Coordinates of C-alpha atoms in Angstrom, one line a residue:
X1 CA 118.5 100.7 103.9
X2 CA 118.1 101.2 107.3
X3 CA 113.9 102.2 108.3
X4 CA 112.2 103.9 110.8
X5 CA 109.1 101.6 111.8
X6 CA 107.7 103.2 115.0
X7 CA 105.8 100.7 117.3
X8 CA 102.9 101.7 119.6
X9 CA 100.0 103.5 119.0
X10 CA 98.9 100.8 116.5
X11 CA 95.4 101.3 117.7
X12 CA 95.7 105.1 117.6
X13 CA 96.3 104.6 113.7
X14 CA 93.3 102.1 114.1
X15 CA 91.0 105.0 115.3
X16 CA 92.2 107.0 112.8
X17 CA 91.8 105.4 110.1
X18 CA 88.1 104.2 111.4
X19 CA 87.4 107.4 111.9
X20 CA 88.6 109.4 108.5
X21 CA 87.2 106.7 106.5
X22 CA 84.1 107.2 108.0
X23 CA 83.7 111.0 107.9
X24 CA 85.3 110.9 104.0
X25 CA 82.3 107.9 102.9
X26 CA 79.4 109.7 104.8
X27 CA 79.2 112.6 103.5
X28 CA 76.9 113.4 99.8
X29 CA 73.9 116.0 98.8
X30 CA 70.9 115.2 99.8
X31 CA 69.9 114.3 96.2
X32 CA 71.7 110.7 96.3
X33 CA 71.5 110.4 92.7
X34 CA 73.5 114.0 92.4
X35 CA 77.1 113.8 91.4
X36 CA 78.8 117.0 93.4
X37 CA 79.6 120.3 91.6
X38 CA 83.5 120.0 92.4
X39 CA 84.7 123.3 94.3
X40 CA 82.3 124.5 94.7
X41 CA 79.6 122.9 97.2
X42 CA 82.1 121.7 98.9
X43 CA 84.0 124.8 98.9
X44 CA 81.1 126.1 101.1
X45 CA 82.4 124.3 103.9
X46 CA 86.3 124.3 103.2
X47 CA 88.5 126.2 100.4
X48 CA 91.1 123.6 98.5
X49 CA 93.4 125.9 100.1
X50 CA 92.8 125.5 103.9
X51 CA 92.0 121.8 102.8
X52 CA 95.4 121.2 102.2
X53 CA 96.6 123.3 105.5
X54 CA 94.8 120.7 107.3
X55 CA 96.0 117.8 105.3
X56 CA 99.5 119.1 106.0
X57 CA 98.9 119.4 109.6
X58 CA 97.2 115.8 110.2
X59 CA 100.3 114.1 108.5
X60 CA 102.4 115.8 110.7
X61 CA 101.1 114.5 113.5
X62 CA 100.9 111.2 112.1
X63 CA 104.6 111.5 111.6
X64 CA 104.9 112.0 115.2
X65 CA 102.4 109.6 116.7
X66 CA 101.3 107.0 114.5
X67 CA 103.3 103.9 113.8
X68 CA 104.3 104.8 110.3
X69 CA 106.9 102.6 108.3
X70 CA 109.7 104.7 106.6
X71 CA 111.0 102.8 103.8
X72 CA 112.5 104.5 101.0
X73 CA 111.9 101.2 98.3
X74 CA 108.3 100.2 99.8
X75 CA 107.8 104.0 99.9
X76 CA 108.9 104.8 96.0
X77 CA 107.0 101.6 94.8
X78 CA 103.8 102.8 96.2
X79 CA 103.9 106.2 95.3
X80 CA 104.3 105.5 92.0
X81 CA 101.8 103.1 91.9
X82 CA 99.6 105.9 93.4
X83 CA 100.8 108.2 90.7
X84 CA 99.8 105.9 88.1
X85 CA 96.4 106.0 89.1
X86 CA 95.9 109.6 89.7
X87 CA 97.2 110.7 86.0
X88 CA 93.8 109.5 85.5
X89 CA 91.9 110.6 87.7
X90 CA 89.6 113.7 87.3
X91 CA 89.2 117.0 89.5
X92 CA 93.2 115.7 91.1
X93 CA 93.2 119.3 92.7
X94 CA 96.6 118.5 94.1
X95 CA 99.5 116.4 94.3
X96 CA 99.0 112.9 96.4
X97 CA 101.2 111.5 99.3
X98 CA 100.9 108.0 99.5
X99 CA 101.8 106.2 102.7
X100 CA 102.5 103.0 104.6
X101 CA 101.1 102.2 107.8
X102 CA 102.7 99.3 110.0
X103 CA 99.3 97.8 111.0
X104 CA 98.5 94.3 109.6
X105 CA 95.0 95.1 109.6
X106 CA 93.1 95.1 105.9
X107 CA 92.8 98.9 105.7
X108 CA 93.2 101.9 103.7
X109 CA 92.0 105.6 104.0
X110 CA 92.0 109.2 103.0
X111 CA 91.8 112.2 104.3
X112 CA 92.6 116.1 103.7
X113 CA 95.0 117.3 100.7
X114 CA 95.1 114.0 99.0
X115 CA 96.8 111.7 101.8
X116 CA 96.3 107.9 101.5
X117 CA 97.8 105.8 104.2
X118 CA 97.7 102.0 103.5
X119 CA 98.1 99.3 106.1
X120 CA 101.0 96.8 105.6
X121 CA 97.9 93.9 105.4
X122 CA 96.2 95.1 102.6
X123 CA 99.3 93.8 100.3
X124 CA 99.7 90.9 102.3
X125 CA 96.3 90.3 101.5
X126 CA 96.4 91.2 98.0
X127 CA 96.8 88.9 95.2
X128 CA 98.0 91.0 92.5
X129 CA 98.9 94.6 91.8
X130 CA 94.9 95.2 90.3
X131 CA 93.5 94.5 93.5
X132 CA 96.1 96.2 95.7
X133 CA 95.7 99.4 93.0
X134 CA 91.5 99.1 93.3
X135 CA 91.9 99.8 97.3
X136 CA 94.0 103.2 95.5
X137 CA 91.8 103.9 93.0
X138 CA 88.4 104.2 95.6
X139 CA 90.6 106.1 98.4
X140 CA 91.5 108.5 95.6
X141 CA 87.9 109.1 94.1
X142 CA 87.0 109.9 98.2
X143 CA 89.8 112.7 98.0
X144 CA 88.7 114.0 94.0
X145 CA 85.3 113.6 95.0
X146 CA 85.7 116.1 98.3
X147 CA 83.8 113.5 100.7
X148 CA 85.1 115.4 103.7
X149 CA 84.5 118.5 102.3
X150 CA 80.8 117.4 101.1
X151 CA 80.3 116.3 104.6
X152 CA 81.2 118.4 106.5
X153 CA 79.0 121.0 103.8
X154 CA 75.9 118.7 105.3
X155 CA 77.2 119.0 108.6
X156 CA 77.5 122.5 108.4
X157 CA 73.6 122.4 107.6
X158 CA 73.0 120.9 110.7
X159 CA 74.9 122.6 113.2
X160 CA 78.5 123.9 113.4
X161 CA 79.5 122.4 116.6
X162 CA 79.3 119.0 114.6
X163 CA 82.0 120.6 112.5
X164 CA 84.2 121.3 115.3
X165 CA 83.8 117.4 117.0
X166 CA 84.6 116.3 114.0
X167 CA 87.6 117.9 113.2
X168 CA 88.5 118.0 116.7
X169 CA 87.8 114.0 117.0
X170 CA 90.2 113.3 113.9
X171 CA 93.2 115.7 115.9
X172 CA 92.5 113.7 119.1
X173 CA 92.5 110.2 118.0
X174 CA 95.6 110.6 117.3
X175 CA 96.7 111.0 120.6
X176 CA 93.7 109.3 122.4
X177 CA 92.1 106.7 120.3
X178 CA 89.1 106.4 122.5
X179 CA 88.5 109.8 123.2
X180 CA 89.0 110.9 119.7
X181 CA 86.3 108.2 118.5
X182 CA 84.1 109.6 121.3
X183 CA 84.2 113.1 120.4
X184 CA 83.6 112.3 117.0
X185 CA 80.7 109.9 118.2
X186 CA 79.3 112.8 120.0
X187 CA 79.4 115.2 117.3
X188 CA 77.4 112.8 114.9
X189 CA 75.1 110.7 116.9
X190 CA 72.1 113.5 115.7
X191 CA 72.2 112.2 112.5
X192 CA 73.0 108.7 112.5
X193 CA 70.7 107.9 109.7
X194 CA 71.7 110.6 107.4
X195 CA 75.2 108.8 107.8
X196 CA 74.1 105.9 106.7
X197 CA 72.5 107.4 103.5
X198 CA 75.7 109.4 102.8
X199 CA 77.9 106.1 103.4
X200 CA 75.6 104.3 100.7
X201 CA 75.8 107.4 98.3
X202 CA 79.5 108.4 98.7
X203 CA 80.7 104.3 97.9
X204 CA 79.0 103.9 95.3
X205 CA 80.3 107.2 93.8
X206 CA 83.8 105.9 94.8
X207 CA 83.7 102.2 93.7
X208 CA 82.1 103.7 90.0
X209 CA 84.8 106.4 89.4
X210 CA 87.3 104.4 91.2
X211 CA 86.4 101.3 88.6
X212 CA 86.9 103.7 85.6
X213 CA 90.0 104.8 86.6
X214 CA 91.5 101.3 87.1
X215 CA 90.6 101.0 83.8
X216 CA 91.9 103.9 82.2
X217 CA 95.2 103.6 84.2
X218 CA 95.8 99.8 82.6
X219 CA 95.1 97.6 85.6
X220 CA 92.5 94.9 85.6
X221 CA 88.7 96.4 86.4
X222 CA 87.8 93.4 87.8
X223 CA 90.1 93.2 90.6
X224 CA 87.7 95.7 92.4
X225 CA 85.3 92.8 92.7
X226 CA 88.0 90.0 93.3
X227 CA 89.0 91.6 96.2
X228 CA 86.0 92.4 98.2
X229 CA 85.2 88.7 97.2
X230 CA 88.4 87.4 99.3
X231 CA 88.1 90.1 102.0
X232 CA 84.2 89.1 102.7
X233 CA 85.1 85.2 102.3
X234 CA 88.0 85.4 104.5
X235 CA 86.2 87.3 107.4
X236 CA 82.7 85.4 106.6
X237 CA 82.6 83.7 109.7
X238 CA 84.6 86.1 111.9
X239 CA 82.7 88.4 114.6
X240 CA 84.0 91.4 114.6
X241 CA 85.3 92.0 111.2
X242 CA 88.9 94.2 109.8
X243 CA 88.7 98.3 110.0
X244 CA 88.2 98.3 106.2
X245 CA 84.8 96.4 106.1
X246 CA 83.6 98.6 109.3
X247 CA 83.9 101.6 107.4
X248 CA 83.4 100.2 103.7
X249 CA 80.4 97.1 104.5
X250 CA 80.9 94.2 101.5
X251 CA 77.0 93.9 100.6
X252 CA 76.5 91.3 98.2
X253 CA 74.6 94.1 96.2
X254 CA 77.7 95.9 96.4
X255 CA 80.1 93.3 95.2
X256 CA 77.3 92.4 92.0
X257 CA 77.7 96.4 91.3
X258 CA 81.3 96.0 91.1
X259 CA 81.4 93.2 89.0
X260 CA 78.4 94.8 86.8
X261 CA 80.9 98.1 86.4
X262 CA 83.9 96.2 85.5
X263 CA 82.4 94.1 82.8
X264 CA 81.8 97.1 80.7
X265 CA 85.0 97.1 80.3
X266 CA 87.6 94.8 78.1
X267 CA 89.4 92.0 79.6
X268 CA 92.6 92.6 80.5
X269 CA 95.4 89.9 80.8
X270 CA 97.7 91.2 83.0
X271 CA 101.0 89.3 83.5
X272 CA 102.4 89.1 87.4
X273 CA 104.4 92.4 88.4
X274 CA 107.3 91.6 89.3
X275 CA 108.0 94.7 91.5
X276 CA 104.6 94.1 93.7
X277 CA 105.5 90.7 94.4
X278 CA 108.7 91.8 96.0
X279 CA 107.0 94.7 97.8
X280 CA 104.7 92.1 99.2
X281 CA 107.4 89.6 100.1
X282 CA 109.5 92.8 101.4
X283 CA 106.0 93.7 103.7
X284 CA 105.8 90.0 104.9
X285 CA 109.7 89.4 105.4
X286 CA 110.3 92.5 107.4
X287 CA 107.0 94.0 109.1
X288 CA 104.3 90.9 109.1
X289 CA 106.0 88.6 110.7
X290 CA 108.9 87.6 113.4
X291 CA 112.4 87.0 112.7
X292 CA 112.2 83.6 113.0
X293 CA 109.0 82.4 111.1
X294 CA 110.1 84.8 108.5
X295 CA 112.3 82.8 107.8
X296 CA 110.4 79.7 108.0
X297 CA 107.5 80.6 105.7
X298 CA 110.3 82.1 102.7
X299 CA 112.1 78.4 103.1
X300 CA 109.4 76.6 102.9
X301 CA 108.3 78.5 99.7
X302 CA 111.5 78.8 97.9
X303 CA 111.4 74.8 98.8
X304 CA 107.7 74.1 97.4
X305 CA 107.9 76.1 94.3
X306 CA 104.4 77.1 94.5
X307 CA 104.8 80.8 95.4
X308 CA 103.1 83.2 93.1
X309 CA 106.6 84.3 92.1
X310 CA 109.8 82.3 92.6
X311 CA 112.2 85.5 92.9
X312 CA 109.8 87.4 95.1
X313 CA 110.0 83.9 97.6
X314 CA 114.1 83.8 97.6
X315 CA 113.9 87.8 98.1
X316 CA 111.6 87.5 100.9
X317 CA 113.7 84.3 102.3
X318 CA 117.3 86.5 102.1
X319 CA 115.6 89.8 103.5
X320 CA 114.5 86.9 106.5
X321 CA 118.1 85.6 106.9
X322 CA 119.0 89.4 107.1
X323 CA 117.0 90.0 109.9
X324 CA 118.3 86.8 111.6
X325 CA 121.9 88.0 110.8
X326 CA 122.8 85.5 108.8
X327 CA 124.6 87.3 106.5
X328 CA 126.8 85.0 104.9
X329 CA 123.3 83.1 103.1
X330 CA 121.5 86.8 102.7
X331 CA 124.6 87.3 100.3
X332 CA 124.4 84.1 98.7
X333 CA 120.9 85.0 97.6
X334 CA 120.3 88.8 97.1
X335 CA 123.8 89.4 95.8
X336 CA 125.5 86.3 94.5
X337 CA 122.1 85.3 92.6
X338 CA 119.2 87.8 92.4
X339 CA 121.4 91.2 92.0
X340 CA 123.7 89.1 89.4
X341 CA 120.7 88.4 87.1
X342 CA 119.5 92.0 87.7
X343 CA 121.9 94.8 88.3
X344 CA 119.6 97.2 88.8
X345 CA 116.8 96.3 90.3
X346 CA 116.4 98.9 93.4
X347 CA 114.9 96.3 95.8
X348 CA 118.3 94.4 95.2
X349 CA 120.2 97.1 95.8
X350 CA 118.9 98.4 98.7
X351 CA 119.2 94.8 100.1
X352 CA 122.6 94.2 98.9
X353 CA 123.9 97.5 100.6
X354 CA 122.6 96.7 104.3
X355 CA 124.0 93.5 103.7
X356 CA 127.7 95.4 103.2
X357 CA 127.5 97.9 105.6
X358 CA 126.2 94.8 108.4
X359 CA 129.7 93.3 107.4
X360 CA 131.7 96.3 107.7
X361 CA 132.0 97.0 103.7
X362 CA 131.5 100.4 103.2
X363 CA 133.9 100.5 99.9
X364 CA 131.6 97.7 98.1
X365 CA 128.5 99.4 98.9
X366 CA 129.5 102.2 97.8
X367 CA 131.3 101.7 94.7
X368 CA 127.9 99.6 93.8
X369 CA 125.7 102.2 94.2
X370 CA 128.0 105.0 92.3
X371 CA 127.0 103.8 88.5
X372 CA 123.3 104.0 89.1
X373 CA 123.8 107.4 91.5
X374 CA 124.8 109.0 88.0
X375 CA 122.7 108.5 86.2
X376 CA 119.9 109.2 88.7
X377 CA 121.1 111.0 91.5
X378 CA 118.1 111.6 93.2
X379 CA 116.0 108.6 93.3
X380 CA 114.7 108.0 96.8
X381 CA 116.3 104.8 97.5
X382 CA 119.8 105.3 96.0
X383 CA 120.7 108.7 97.3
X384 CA 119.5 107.9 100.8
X385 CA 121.5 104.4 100.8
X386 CA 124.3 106.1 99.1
X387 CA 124.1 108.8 102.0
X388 CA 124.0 105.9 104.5
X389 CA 127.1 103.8 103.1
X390 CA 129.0 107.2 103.2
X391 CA 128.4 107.9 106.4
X392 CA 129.0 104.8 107.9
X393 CA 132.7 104.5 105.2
X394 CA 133.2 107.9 107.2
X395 CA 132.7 110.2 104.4
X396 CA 130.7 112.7 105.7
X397 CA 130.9 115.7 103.7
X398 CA 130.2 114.0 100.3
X399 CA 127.1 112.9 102.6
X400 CA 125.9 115.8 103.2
X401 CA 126.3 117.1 99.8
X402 CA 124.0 114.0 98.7
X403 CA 121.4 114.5 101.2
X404 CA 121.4 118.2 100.6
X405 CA 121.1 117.8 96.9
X406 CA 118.2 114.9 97.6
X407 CA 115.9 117.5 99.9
X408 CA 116.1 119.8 97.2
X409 CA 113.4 118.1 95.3
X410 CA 112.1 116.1 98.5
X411 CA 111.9 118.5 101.4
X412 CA 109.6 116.1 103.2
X413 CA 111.7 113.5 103.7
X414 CA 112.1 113.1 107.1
X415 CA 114.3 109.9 106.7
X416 CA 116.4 112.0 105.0
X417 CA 116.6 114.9 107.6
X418 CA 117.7 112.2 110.2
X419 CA 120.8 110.9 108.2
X420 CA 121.7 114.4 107.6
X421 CA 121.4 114.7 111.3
X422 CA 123.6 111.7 111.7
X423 CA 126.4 113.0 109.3
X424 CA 126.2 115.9 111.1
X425 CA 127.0 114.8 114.5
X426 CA 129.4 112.4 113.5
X427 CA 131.5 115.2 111.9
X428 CA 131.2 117.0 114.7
X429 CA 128.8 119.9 113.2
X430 CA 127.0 120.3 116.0
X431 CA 125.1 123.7 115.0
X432 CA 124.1 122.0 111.8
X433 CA 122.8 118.4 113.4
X434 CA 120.6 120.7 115.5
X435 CA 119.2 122.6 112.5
X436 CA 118.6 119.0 110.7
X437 CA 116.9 117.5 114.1
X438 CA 114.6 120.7 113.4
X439 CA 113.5 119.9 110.2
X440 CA 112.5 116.2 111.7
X441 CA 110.6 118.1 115.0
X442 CA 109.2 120.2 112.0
X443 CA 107.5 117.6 110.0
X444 CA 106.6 116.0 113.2
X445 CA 104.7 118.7 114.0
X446 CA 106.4 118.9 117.2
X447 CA 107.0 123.0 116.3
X448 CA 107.8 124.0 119.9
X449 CA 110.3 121.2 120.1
X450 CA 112.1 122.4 116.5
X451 CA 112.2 125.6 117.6
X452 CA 114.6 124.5 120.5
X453 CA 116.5 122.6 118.5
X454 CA 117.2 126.1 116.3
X455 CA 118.1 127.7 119.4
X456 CA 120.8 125.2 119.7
X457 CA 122.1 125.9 116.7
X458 CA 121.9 129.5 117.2
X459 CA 124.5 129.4 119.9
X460 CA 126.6 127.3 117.8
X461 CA 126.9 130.0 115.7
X462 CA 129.5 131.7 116.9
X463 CA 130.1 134.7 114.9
X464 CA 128.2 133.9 111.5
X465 CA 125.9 136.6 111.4
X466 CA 124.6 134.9 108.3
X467 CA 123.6 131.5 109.7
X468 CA 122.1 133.4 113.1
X469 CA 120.1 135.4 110.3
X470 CA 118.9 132.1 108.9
X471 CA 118.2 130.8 112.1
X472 CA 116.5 133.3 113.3
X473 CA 114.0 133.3 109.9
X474 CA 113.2 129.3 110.2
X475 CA 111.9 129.8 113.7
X476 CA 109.5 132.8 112.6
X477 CA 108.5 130.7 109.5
X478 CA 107.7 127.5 112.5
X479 CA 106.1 129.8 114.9
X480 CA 104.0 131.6 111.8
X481 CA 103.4 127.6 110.8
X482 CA 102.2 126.9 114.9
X483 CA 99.9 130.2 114.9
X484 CA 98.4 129.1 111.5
X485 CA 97.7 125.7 112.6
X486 CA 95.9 126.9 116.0
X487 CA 93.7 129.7 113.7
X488 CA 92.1 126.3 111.8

């Protein structure tokens, strides 16, 4: 499937993510040994509600500015590992987005409305799905915990233009790394040691409930532990450390606690997940490293035999000859061998149908996606690779159909939006490309922008009084959505 992995701006994520994971781990009561009354301290400072207005409008801007990856298969496999966890987490207020950042720092954070963003190095790091799911598990006990909220509750105590540089720090990172760090430097240097007593307070609150629900989801509790072992051994000697043990400092206290909390807990023999090992080798193949020592480092595993799993190496090895267009060996492995053992495996599919579109067969992709399309026609990665092989077989109405159906249940999609978009244009729908190139301006947060777009569409209207009715509707909703995010 093809992706969307915007470059630039890796250090704007980089403040951002240093920046929310250190207001969402600094905030606590001032009773340390106090768990929080759930919705309602925290509800002093922010409502769940206009928590999740603000979540909404932070990811939006992310969208727009930060160098997300957009990867239907690396997307599905770690929202559901996300969802996995959350079933068992208390006070889950709302649903979780789970995202992947195209950074090869170790990182991971949180922020408002149950948004985690994971850097592409925390897998690559990662020796098994436990530890990658413990990174999860504590970002997820910041949100059901209301860190931010508590926070800015203490902040709120002190003085309410702390608050505002807070809030306004997080916005401006985005677009100004330094300045956004500053701001938010500014607003908190008054208090710099009630920080540090919130940090202490608010991780150990998250590495305890995040333990127990590791645990109760299944995975290994003492993976926790394992990992901050190998991030703390790794960067031992290393000066400045990753983002992630900035904002989250490996104590050796800390590491004994984690280690303490897991052993009251059974063992757990977990067998190798077959699905994170290719998720890993999908990371490494296509975002970690370059085309050409991608390809080295998969040969040179599938040679040795000694990668953690053998079909992970050869996937990783024929998404590297993809990228270095050699097509005829990418189909010797991902088709001829790894989809014919397992027919429907989605990271072989996906595979398999960029590798028959790159050689012009639109017929094969398609007529090997239709048997797993009905049975689940919208799954993430088969409806929007479906979409793709349609539109590039020239099919575009049954294209849009497919995409239309898909946004139904996913209206946040934006991958989605943009193939519609593409359909759209190359039918010659010109009004209804604009209106899809809204919807992406939209979740970009980029309202003024999506608006325009509308207007486009509006004078390709013609005389559908219907359409220019519905037109005219979605730009009041955006321009009620712009005046709601300025009122915050």
């Amino acid at each position: 499937m093809k992706v969307f992995a915007r470059k630039g701006l890796t250090a704007c994520l980089f403040g951002l993510a240093f920046s929310l994971a250190a207001v969402a781990q600094d905030s606590s009561f001032s009773n340390k040994n106090t768990l929080p009354e759930i919705g309602v301290v925290a509800s002093e400072a922010i409502s769940l509600d206009k928590e999740m207005m603000v979540g909404d409008a932070v990811m939006r801007q992310m969208r727009g500015q930060a160098p997300l990856i957009s990867d239907p298969i690396l997307d599905e496999y770690l929202q559901d590992l996300g969802n996995r966890l959350v079933v068992h987490a208390e006070n889950a207020k709302f649903p979780f987005t789970f995202f992947w950042v195209n950074n090869d720092a170790i990182n991971a954070f949180a922020f408002f409305g149950g948004h985690i963003g994971v850097h592409a190095g925390l897998i690559r790091r990662a020796d098994n799905e436990s530890e990658l799911a413990s990174v999860l598990a504590h970002e997820i006990s910041h949100v059901t915990q209301r860190h931010i909220a508590r926070r800015m509750q203490a902040q709120q105590r002190a003085t309410p233009i702390a608050i505002a540089s807070m809030l306004g720090g997080v916005l401006l990172a985005m677009a100004s790394p330094q300045a956004g760090i500053a701001a938010m430097q500014a607003g908190s240097a008054a208090s710099a040691q009630l920080q540090i007593d919130y940090t202490r307070s608010n991780e150990q609150e998250a590495d305890r409930i995040g333990i127990a629900m590791l645990a109760r989801a299944g995975f290994d509790p003492n993976a926790a532990a394992s990992f901050f072992s190998t991030m703390a051994e790794e960067y031992r000697m290393v000066s400045r450390p990753p983002a992630r043990l900035l904002t989250h400092p490996l104590t050796e206290t800390r590491v004994a606690d984690a280690r303490s909390r897991a052993a009251d807990y059974p063992d757990k023999r977990i067998r190798p997940v077959k699905s994170f090992h290719l998720a890993k080798a999908r990371i490494v193949s296509r975002y970690s490293f370059d085309a050409d020592y991608a390809l080295e480092h998969f040969q040179a595993a599938v040679d040795s035999g000694d990668y953690p799993h053998a079909e992970a190496a050869m996937y990783g090895l024929g998404l590297a000859h993809m990228r270095n267009e050699n097509y005829a060996e990418a189909r010797d492995i991902i088709i001829d061998t790894l989809l014919k053992d397992d027919p429907a495996n989605l990271f072989y599919l996906d595979a398999a149908t960029d590798i028959s579109l790159a050689e012009d067969l639109h017929k094969e992709a398609i007529s090997r996606l239709e048997p797993h399309m009905s049975l689940t026609p919208r799954n993430t990665v088969l409806a929007l690779n479906y979409a793709n092989a349609l539109i590039q077989g020239g099919q575009y109405s049954t294209a849009t159909q497919v995409l239309k159906d898909y946004l139904l249940v996913n209206p946040e999609y934006e991958l989605a939006y943009q193939l519609l978009a593409e359909a759209h244009r190359e039918a010659k729908q010109f009004g209804d490309m604009h209106q899809a190139k809204a919807e992406v301006f939209a979740l970009y947060g980029a309202y003024s922008r999506a608006v325009d777009e509308l207007q486009y569409a509006y004078n390709f209207a013609g005389d559908d009084h219907l359409v220019k009715q519905r037109i005219r509707a979605r730009i009041k909703q955006l321009r009620d959505q712009e005046d709601r995010l300025k009122r915050l």
